[in-house]
Tab-separated table of C-alpha atoms in Angstrom:
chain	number	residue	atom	x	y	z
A	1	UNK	CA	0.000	0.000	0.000
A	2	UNK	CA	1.219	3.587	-0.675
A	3	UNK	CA	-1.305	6.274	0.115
A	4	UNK	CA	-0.977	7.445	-3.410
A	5	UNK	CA	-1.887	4.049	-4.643
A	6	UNK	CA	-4.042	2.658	-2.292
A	7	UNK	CA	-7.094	0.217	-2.139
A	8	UNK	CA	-10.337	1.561	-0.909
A	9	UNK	CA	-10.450	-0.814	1.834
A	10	UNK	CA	-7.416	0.321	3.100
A	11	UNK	CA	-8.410	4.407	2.470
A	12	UNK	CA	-11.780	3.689	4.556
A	13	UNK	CA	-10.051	2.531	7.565
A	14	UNK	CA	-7.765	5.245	8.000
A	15	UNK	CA	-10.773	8.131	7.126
A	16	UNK	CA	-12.312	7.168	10.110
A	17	UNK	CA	-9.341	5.257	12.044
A	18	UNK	CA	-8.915	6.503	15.511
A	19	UNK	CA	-5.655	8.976	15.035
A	20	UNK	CA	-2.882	6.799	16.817
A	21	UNK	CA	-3.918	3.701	14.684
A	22	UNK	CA	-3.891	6.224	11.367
A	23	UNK	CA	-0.504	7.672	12.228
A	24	UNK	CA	0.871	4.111	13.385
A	25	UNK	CA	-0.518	2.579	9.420
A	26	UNK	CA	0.974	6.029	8.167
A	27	UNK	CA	4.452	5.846	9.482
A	28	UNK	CA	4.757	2.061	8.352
A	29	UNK	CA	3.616	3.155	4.893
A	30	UNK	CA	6.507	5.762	5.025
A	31	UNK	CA	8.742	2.709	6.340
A	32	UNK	CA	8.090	0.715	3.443
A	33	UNK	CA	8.326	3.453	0.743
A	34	UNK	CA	12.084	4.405	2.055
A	35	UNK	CA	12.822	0.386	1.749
A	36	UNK	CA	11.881	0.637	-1.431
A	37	UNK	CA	14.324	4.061	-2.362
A	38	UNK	CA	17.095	1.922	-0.918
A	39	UNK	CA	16.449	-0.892	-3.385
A	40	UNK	CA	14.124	-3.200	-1.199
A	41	UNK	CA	10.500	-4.464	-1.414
A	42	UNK	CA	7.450	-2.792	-0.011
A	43	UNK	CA	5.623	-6.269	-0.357
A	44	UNK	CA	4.908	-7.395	3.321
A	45	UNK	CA	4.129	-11.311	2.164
A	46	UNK	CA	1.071	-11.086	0.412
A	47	UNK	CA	-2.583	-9.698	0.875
A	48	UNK	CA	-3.417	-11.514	4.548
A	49	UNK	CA	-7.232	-11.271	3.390
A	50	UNK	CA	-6.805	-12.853	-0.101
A	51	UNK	CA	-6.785	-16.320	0.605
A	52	UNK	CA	-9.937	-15.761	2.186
A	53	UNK	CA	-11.771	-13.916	0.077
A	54	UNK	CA	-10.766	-16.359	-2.564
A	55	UNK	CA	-12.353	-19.336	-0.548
A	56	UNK	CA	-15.640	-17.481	-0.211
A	57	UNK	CA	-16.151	-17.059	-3.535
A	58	UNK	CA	-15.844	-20.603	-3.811
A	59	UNK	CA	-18.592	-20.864	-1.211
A	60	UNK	CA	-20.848	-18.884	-2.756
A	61	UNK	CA	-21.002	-20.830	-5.527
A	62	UNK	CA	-21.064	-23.991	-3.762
A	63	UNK	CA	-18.032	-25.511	-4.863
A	64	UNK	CA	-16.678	-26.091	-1.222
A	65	UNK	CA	-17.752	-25.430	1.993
A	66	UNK	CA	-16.104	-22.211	3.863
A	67	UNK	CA	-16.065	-23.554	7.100
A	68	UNK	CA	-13.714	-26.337	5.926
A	69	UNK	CA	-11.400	-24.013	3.252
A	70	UNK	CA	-11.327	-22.441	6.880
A	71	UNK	CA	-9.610	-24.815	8.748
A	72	UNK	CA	-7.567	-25.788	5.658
A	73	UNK	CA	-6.212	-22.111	5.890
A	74	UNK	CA	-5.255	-22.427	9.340
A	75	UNK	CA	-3.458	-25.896	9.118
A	76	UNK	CA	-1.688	-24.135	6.713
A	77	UNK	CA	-0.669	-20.899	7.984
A	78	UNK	CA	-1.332	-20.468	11.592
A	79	UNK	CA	-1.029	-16.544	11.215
A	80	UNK	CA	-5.011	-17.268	10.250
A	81	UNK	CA	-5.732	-19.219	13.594
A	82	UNK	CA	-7.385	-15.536	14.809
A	83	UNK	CA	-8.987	-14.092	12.707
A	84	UNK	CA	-9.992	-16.272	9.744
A	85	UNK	CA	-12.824	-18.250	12.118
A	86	UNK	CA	-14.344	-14.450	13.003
A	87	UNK	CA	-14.099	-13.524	8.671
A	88	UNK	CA	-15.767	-16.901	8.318
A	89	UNK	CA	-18.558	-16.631	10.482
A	90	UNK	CA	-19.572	-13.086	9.269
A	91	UNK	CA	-19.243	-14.087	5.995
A	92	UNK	CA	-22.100	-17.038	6.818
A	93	UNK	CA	-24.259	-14.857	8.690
A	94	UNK	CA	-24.138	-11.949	6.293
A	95	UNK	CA	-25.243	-14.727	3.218
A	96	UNK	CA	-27.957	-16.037	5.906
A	97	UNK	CA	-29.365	-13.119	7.300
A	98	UNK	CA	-28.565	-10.372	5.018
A	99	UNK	CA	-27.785	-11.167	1.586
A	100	UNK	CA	-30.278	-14.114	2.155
A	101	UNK	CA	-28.078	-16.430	-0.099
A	102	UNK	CA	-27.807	-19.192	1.234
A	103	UNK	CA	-30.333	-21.390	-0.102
A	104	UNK	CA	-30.070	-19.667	-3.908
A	105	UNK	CA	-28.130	-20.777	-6.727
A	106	UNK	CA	-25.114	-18.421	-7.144
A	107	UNK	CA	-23.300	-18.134	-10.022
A	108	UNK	CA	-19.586	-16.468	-9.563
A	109	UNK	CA	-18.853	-14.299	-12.519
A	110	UNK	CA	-15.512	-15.913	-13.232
A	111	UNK	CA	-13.774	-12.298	-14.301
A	112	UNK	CA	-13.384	-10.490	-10.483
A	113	UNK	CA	-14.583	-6.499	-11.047
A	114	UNK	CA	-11.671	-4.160	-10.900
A	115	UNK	CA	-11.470	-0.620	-11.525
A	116	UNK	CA	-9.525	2.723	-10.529
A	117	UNK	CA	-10.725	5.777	-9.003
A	118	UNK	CA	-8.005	8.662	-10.063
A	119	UNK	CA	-7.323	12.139	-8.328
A	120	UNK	CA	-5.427	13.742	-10.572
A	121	UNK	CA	-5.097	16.954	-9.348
A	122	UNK	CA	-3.580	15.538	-6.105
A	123	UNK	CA	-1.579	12.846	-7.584
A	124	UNK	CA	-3.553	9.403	-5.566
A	125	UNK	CA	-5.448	7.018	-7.672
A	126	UNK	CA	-7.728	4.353	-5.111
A	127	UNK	CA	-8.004	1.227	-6.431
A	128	UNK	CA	-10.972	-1.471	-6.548
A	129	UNK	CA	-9.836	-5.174	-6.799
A	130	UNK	CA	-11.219	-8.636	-6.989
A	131	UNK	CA	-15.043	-7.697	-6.118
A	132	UNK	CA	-17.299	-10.249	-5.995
A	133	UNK	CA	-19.159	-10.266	-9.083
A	134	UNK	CA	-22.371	-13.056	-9.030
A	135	UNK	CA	-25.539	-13.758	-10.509
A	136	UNK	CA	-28.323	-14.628	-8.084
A	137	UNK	CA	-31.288	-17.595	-9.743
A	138	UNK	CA	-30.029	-16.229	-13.050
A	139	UNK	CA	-32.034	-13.349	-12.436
A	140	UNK	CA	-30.074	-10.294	-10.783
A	141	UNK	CA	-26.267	-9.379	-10.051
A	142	UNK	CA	-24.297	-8.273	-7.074
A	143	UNK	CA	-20.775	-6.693	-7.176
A	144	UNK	CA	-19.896	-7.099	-3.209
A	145	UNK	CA	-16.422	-5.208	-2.042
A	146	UNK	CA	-15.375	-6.370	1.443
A	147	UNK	CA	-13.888	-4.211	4.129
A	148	UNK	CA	-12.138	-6.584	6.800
A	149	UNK	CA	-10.478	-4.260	8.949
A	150	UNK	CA	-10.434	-5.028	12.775
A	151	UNK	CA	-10.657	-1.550	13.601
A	152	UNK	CA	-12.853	0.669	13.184
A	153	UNK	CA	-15.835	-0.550	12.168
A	154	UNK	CA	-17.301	1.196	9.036
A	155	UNK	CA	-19.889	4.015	9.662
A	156	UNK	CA	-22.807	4.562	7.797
A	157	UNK	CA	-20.809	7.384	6.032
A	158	UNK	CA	-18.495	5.192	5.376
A	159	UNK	CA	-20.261	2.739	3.709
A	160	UNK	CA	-21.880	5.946	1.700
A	161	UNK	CA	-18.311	6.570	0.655
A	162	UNK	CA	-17.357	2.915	-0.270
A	163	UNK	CA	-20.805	2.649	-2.532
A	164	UNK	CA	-19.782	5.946	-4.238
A	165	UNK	CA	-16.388	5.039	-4.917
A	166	UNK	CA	-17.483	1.811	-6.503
A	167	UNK	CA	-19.583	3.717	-8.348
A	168	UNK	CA	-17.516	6.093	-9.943
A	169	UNK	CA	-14.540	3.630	-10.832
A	170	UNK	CA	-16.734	0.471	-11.980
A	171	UNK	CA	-18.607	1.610	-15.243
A	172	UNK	CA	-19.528	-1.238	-16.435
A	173	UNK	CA	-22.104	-2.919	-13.920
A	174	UNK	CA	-25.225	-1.518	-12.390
A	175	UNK	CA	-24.656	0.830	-9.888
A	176	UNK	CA	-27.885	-0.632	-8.187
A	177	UNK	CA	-26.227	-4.026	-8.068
A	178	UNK	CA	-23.073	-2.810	-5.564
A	179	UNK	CA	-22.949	-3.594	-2.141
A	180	UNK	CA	-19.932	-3.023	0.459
A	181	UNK	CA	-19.479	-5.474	3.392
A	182	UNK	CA	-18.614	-4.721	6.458
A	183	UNK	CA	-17.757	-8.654	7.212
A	184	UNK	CA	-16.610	-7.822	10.966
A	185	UNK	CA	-20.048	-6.374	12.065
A	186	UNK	CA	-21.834	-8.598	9.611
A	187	UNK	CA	-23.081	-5.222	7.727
A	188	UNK	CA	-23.985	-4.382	4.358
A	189	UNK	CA	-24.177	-1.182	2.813
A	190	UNK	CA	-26.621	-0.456	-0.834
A	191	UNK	CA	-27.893	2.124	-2.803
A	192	UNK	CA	-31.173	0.814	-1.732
A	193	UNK	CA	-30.221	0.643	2.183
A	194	UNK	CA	-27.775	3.593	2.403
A	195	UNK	CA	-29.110	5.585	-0.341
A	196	UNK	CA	-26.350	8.712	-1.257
A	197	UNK	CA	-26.681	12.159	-0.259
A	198	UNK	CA	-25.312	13.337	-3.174
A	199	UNK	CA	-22.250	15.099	-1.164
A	200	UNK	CA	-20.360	11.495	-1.487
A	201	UNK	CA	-17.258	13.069	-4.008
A	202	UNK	CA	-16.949	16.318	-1.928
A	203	UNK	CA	-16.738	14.013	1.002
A	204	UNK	CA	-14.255	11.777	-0.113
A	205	UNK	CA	-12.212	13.832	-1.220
A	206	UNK	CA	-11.748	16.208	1.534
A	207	UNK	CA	-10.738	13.081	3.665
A	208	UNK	CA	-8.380	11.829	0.965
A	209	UNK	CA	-6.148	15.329	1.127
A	210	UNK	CA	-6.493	14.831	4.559
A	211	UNK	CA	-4.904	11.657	4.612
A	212	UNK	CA	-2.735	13.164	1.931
A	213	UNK	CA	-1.781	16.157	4.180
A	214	UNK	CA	-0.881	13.754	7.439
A	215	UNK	CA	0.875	11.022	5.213
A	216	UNK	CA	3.544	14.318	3.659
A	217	UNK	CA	3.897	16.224	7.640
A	218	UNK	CA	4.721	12.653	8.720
A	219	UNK	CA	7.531	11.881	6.392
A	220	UNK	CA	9.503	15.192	7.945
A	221	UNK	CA	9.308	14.046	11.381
């Protein structure tokens, strides 16, 4: 991550982290871009959440059971022993209660939905990756984005934020079909649900210097 180049999940945490955690994921952004100048590698091992994501998707289209790619995870890597059981059972109730799921055939677009949302003006682009993209009986879509951060949980706002990013950077799909998941507190924001005020760009983008702002006074310290 470099908050020039950063995914929206990762922008949405630190808009409404509390400030010690937002300096504390600045600074190590600043860490890793100076390893980088001196010829190193700002990869930390891999996206922690990707596995995961990967096995829902399987999942949902009922090609394997999530509980089990679960505990495969974990046998495998036992940095997962924490927090992989807590994504898992959010994921289930979110398909049970909310998304209502469960018991409907679920077709996984095989193509994920990516797409870029540029500031050019103030140099940061925010990236969408690998959302969900599935057809419900055959008869409607979803494009679900997940937000798995720990802390904070994502507001309302937030989740106004997320939908209007998605918005603006995926052109091709409905913009009625998105939905951002808050898997944590088993919440889902949509147009329908969290409807936009209309104030979603001005918004965003006044956090995003923000960040922007914090991120440059940082690097002089």
């Amino acid at each position: 991550m470099s908050v020039l180049d950063i995914p929206l999940r990762k922008i949405l945490q630190l808009f409404y982290a509390p400030l010690p955690l937002r300096r504390s994921i600045l600074k190590e952004d600043i860490r890793l871009d100076r390893r980088k100048e001196k010829g190193g590698n700002r990869s930390k091992g891999g996206d922690f959440y990707l596995p995961f994501w990967s096995d829902v998707k399987k999942h949902i289209a009922g090609d394997a059971d999530l509980s089990e790619l679960t505990d495969d995870r974990i046998r495998s890597n036992k940095n997962f022993t924490r927090l992989y059981p807590l994504l898992k059972d959010g994921v289930i109730d979110l398909l049970s209660a909310k998304l209502r799921w469960s018991n409907e055939p679920v077709q996984i677009v095989p193509k994920s939905v990516h797409g870029n949302l540029q500031f050019g003006d103030i140099g940061g682009i925010v990236r969408i990756r690998d959302a969900l993209h599935a057809r419900v009986r055959g008869e409607y879509t979803r494009v679900v984005y997940p937000y798995f951060s720990e802390e904070p949980a994502l507001p309302e706002e937030g989740g106004r934020l997320g939908l209007w990013a998605m918005q603006q950077a995926l052109i091709e799909p409905d913009p009625n079909d998105m939905r951002v998941i808050d898997i944590l507190r088993r919440t889902f924001f949509s147009p329908q649900t969290t409807p936009l005020r209309g104030n979603e760009g001005v918004v965003f983008r006044e956090n995003y210097i923000s960040i922007i702002t914090e991120w440059e006074r940082l690097k002089l310290d």
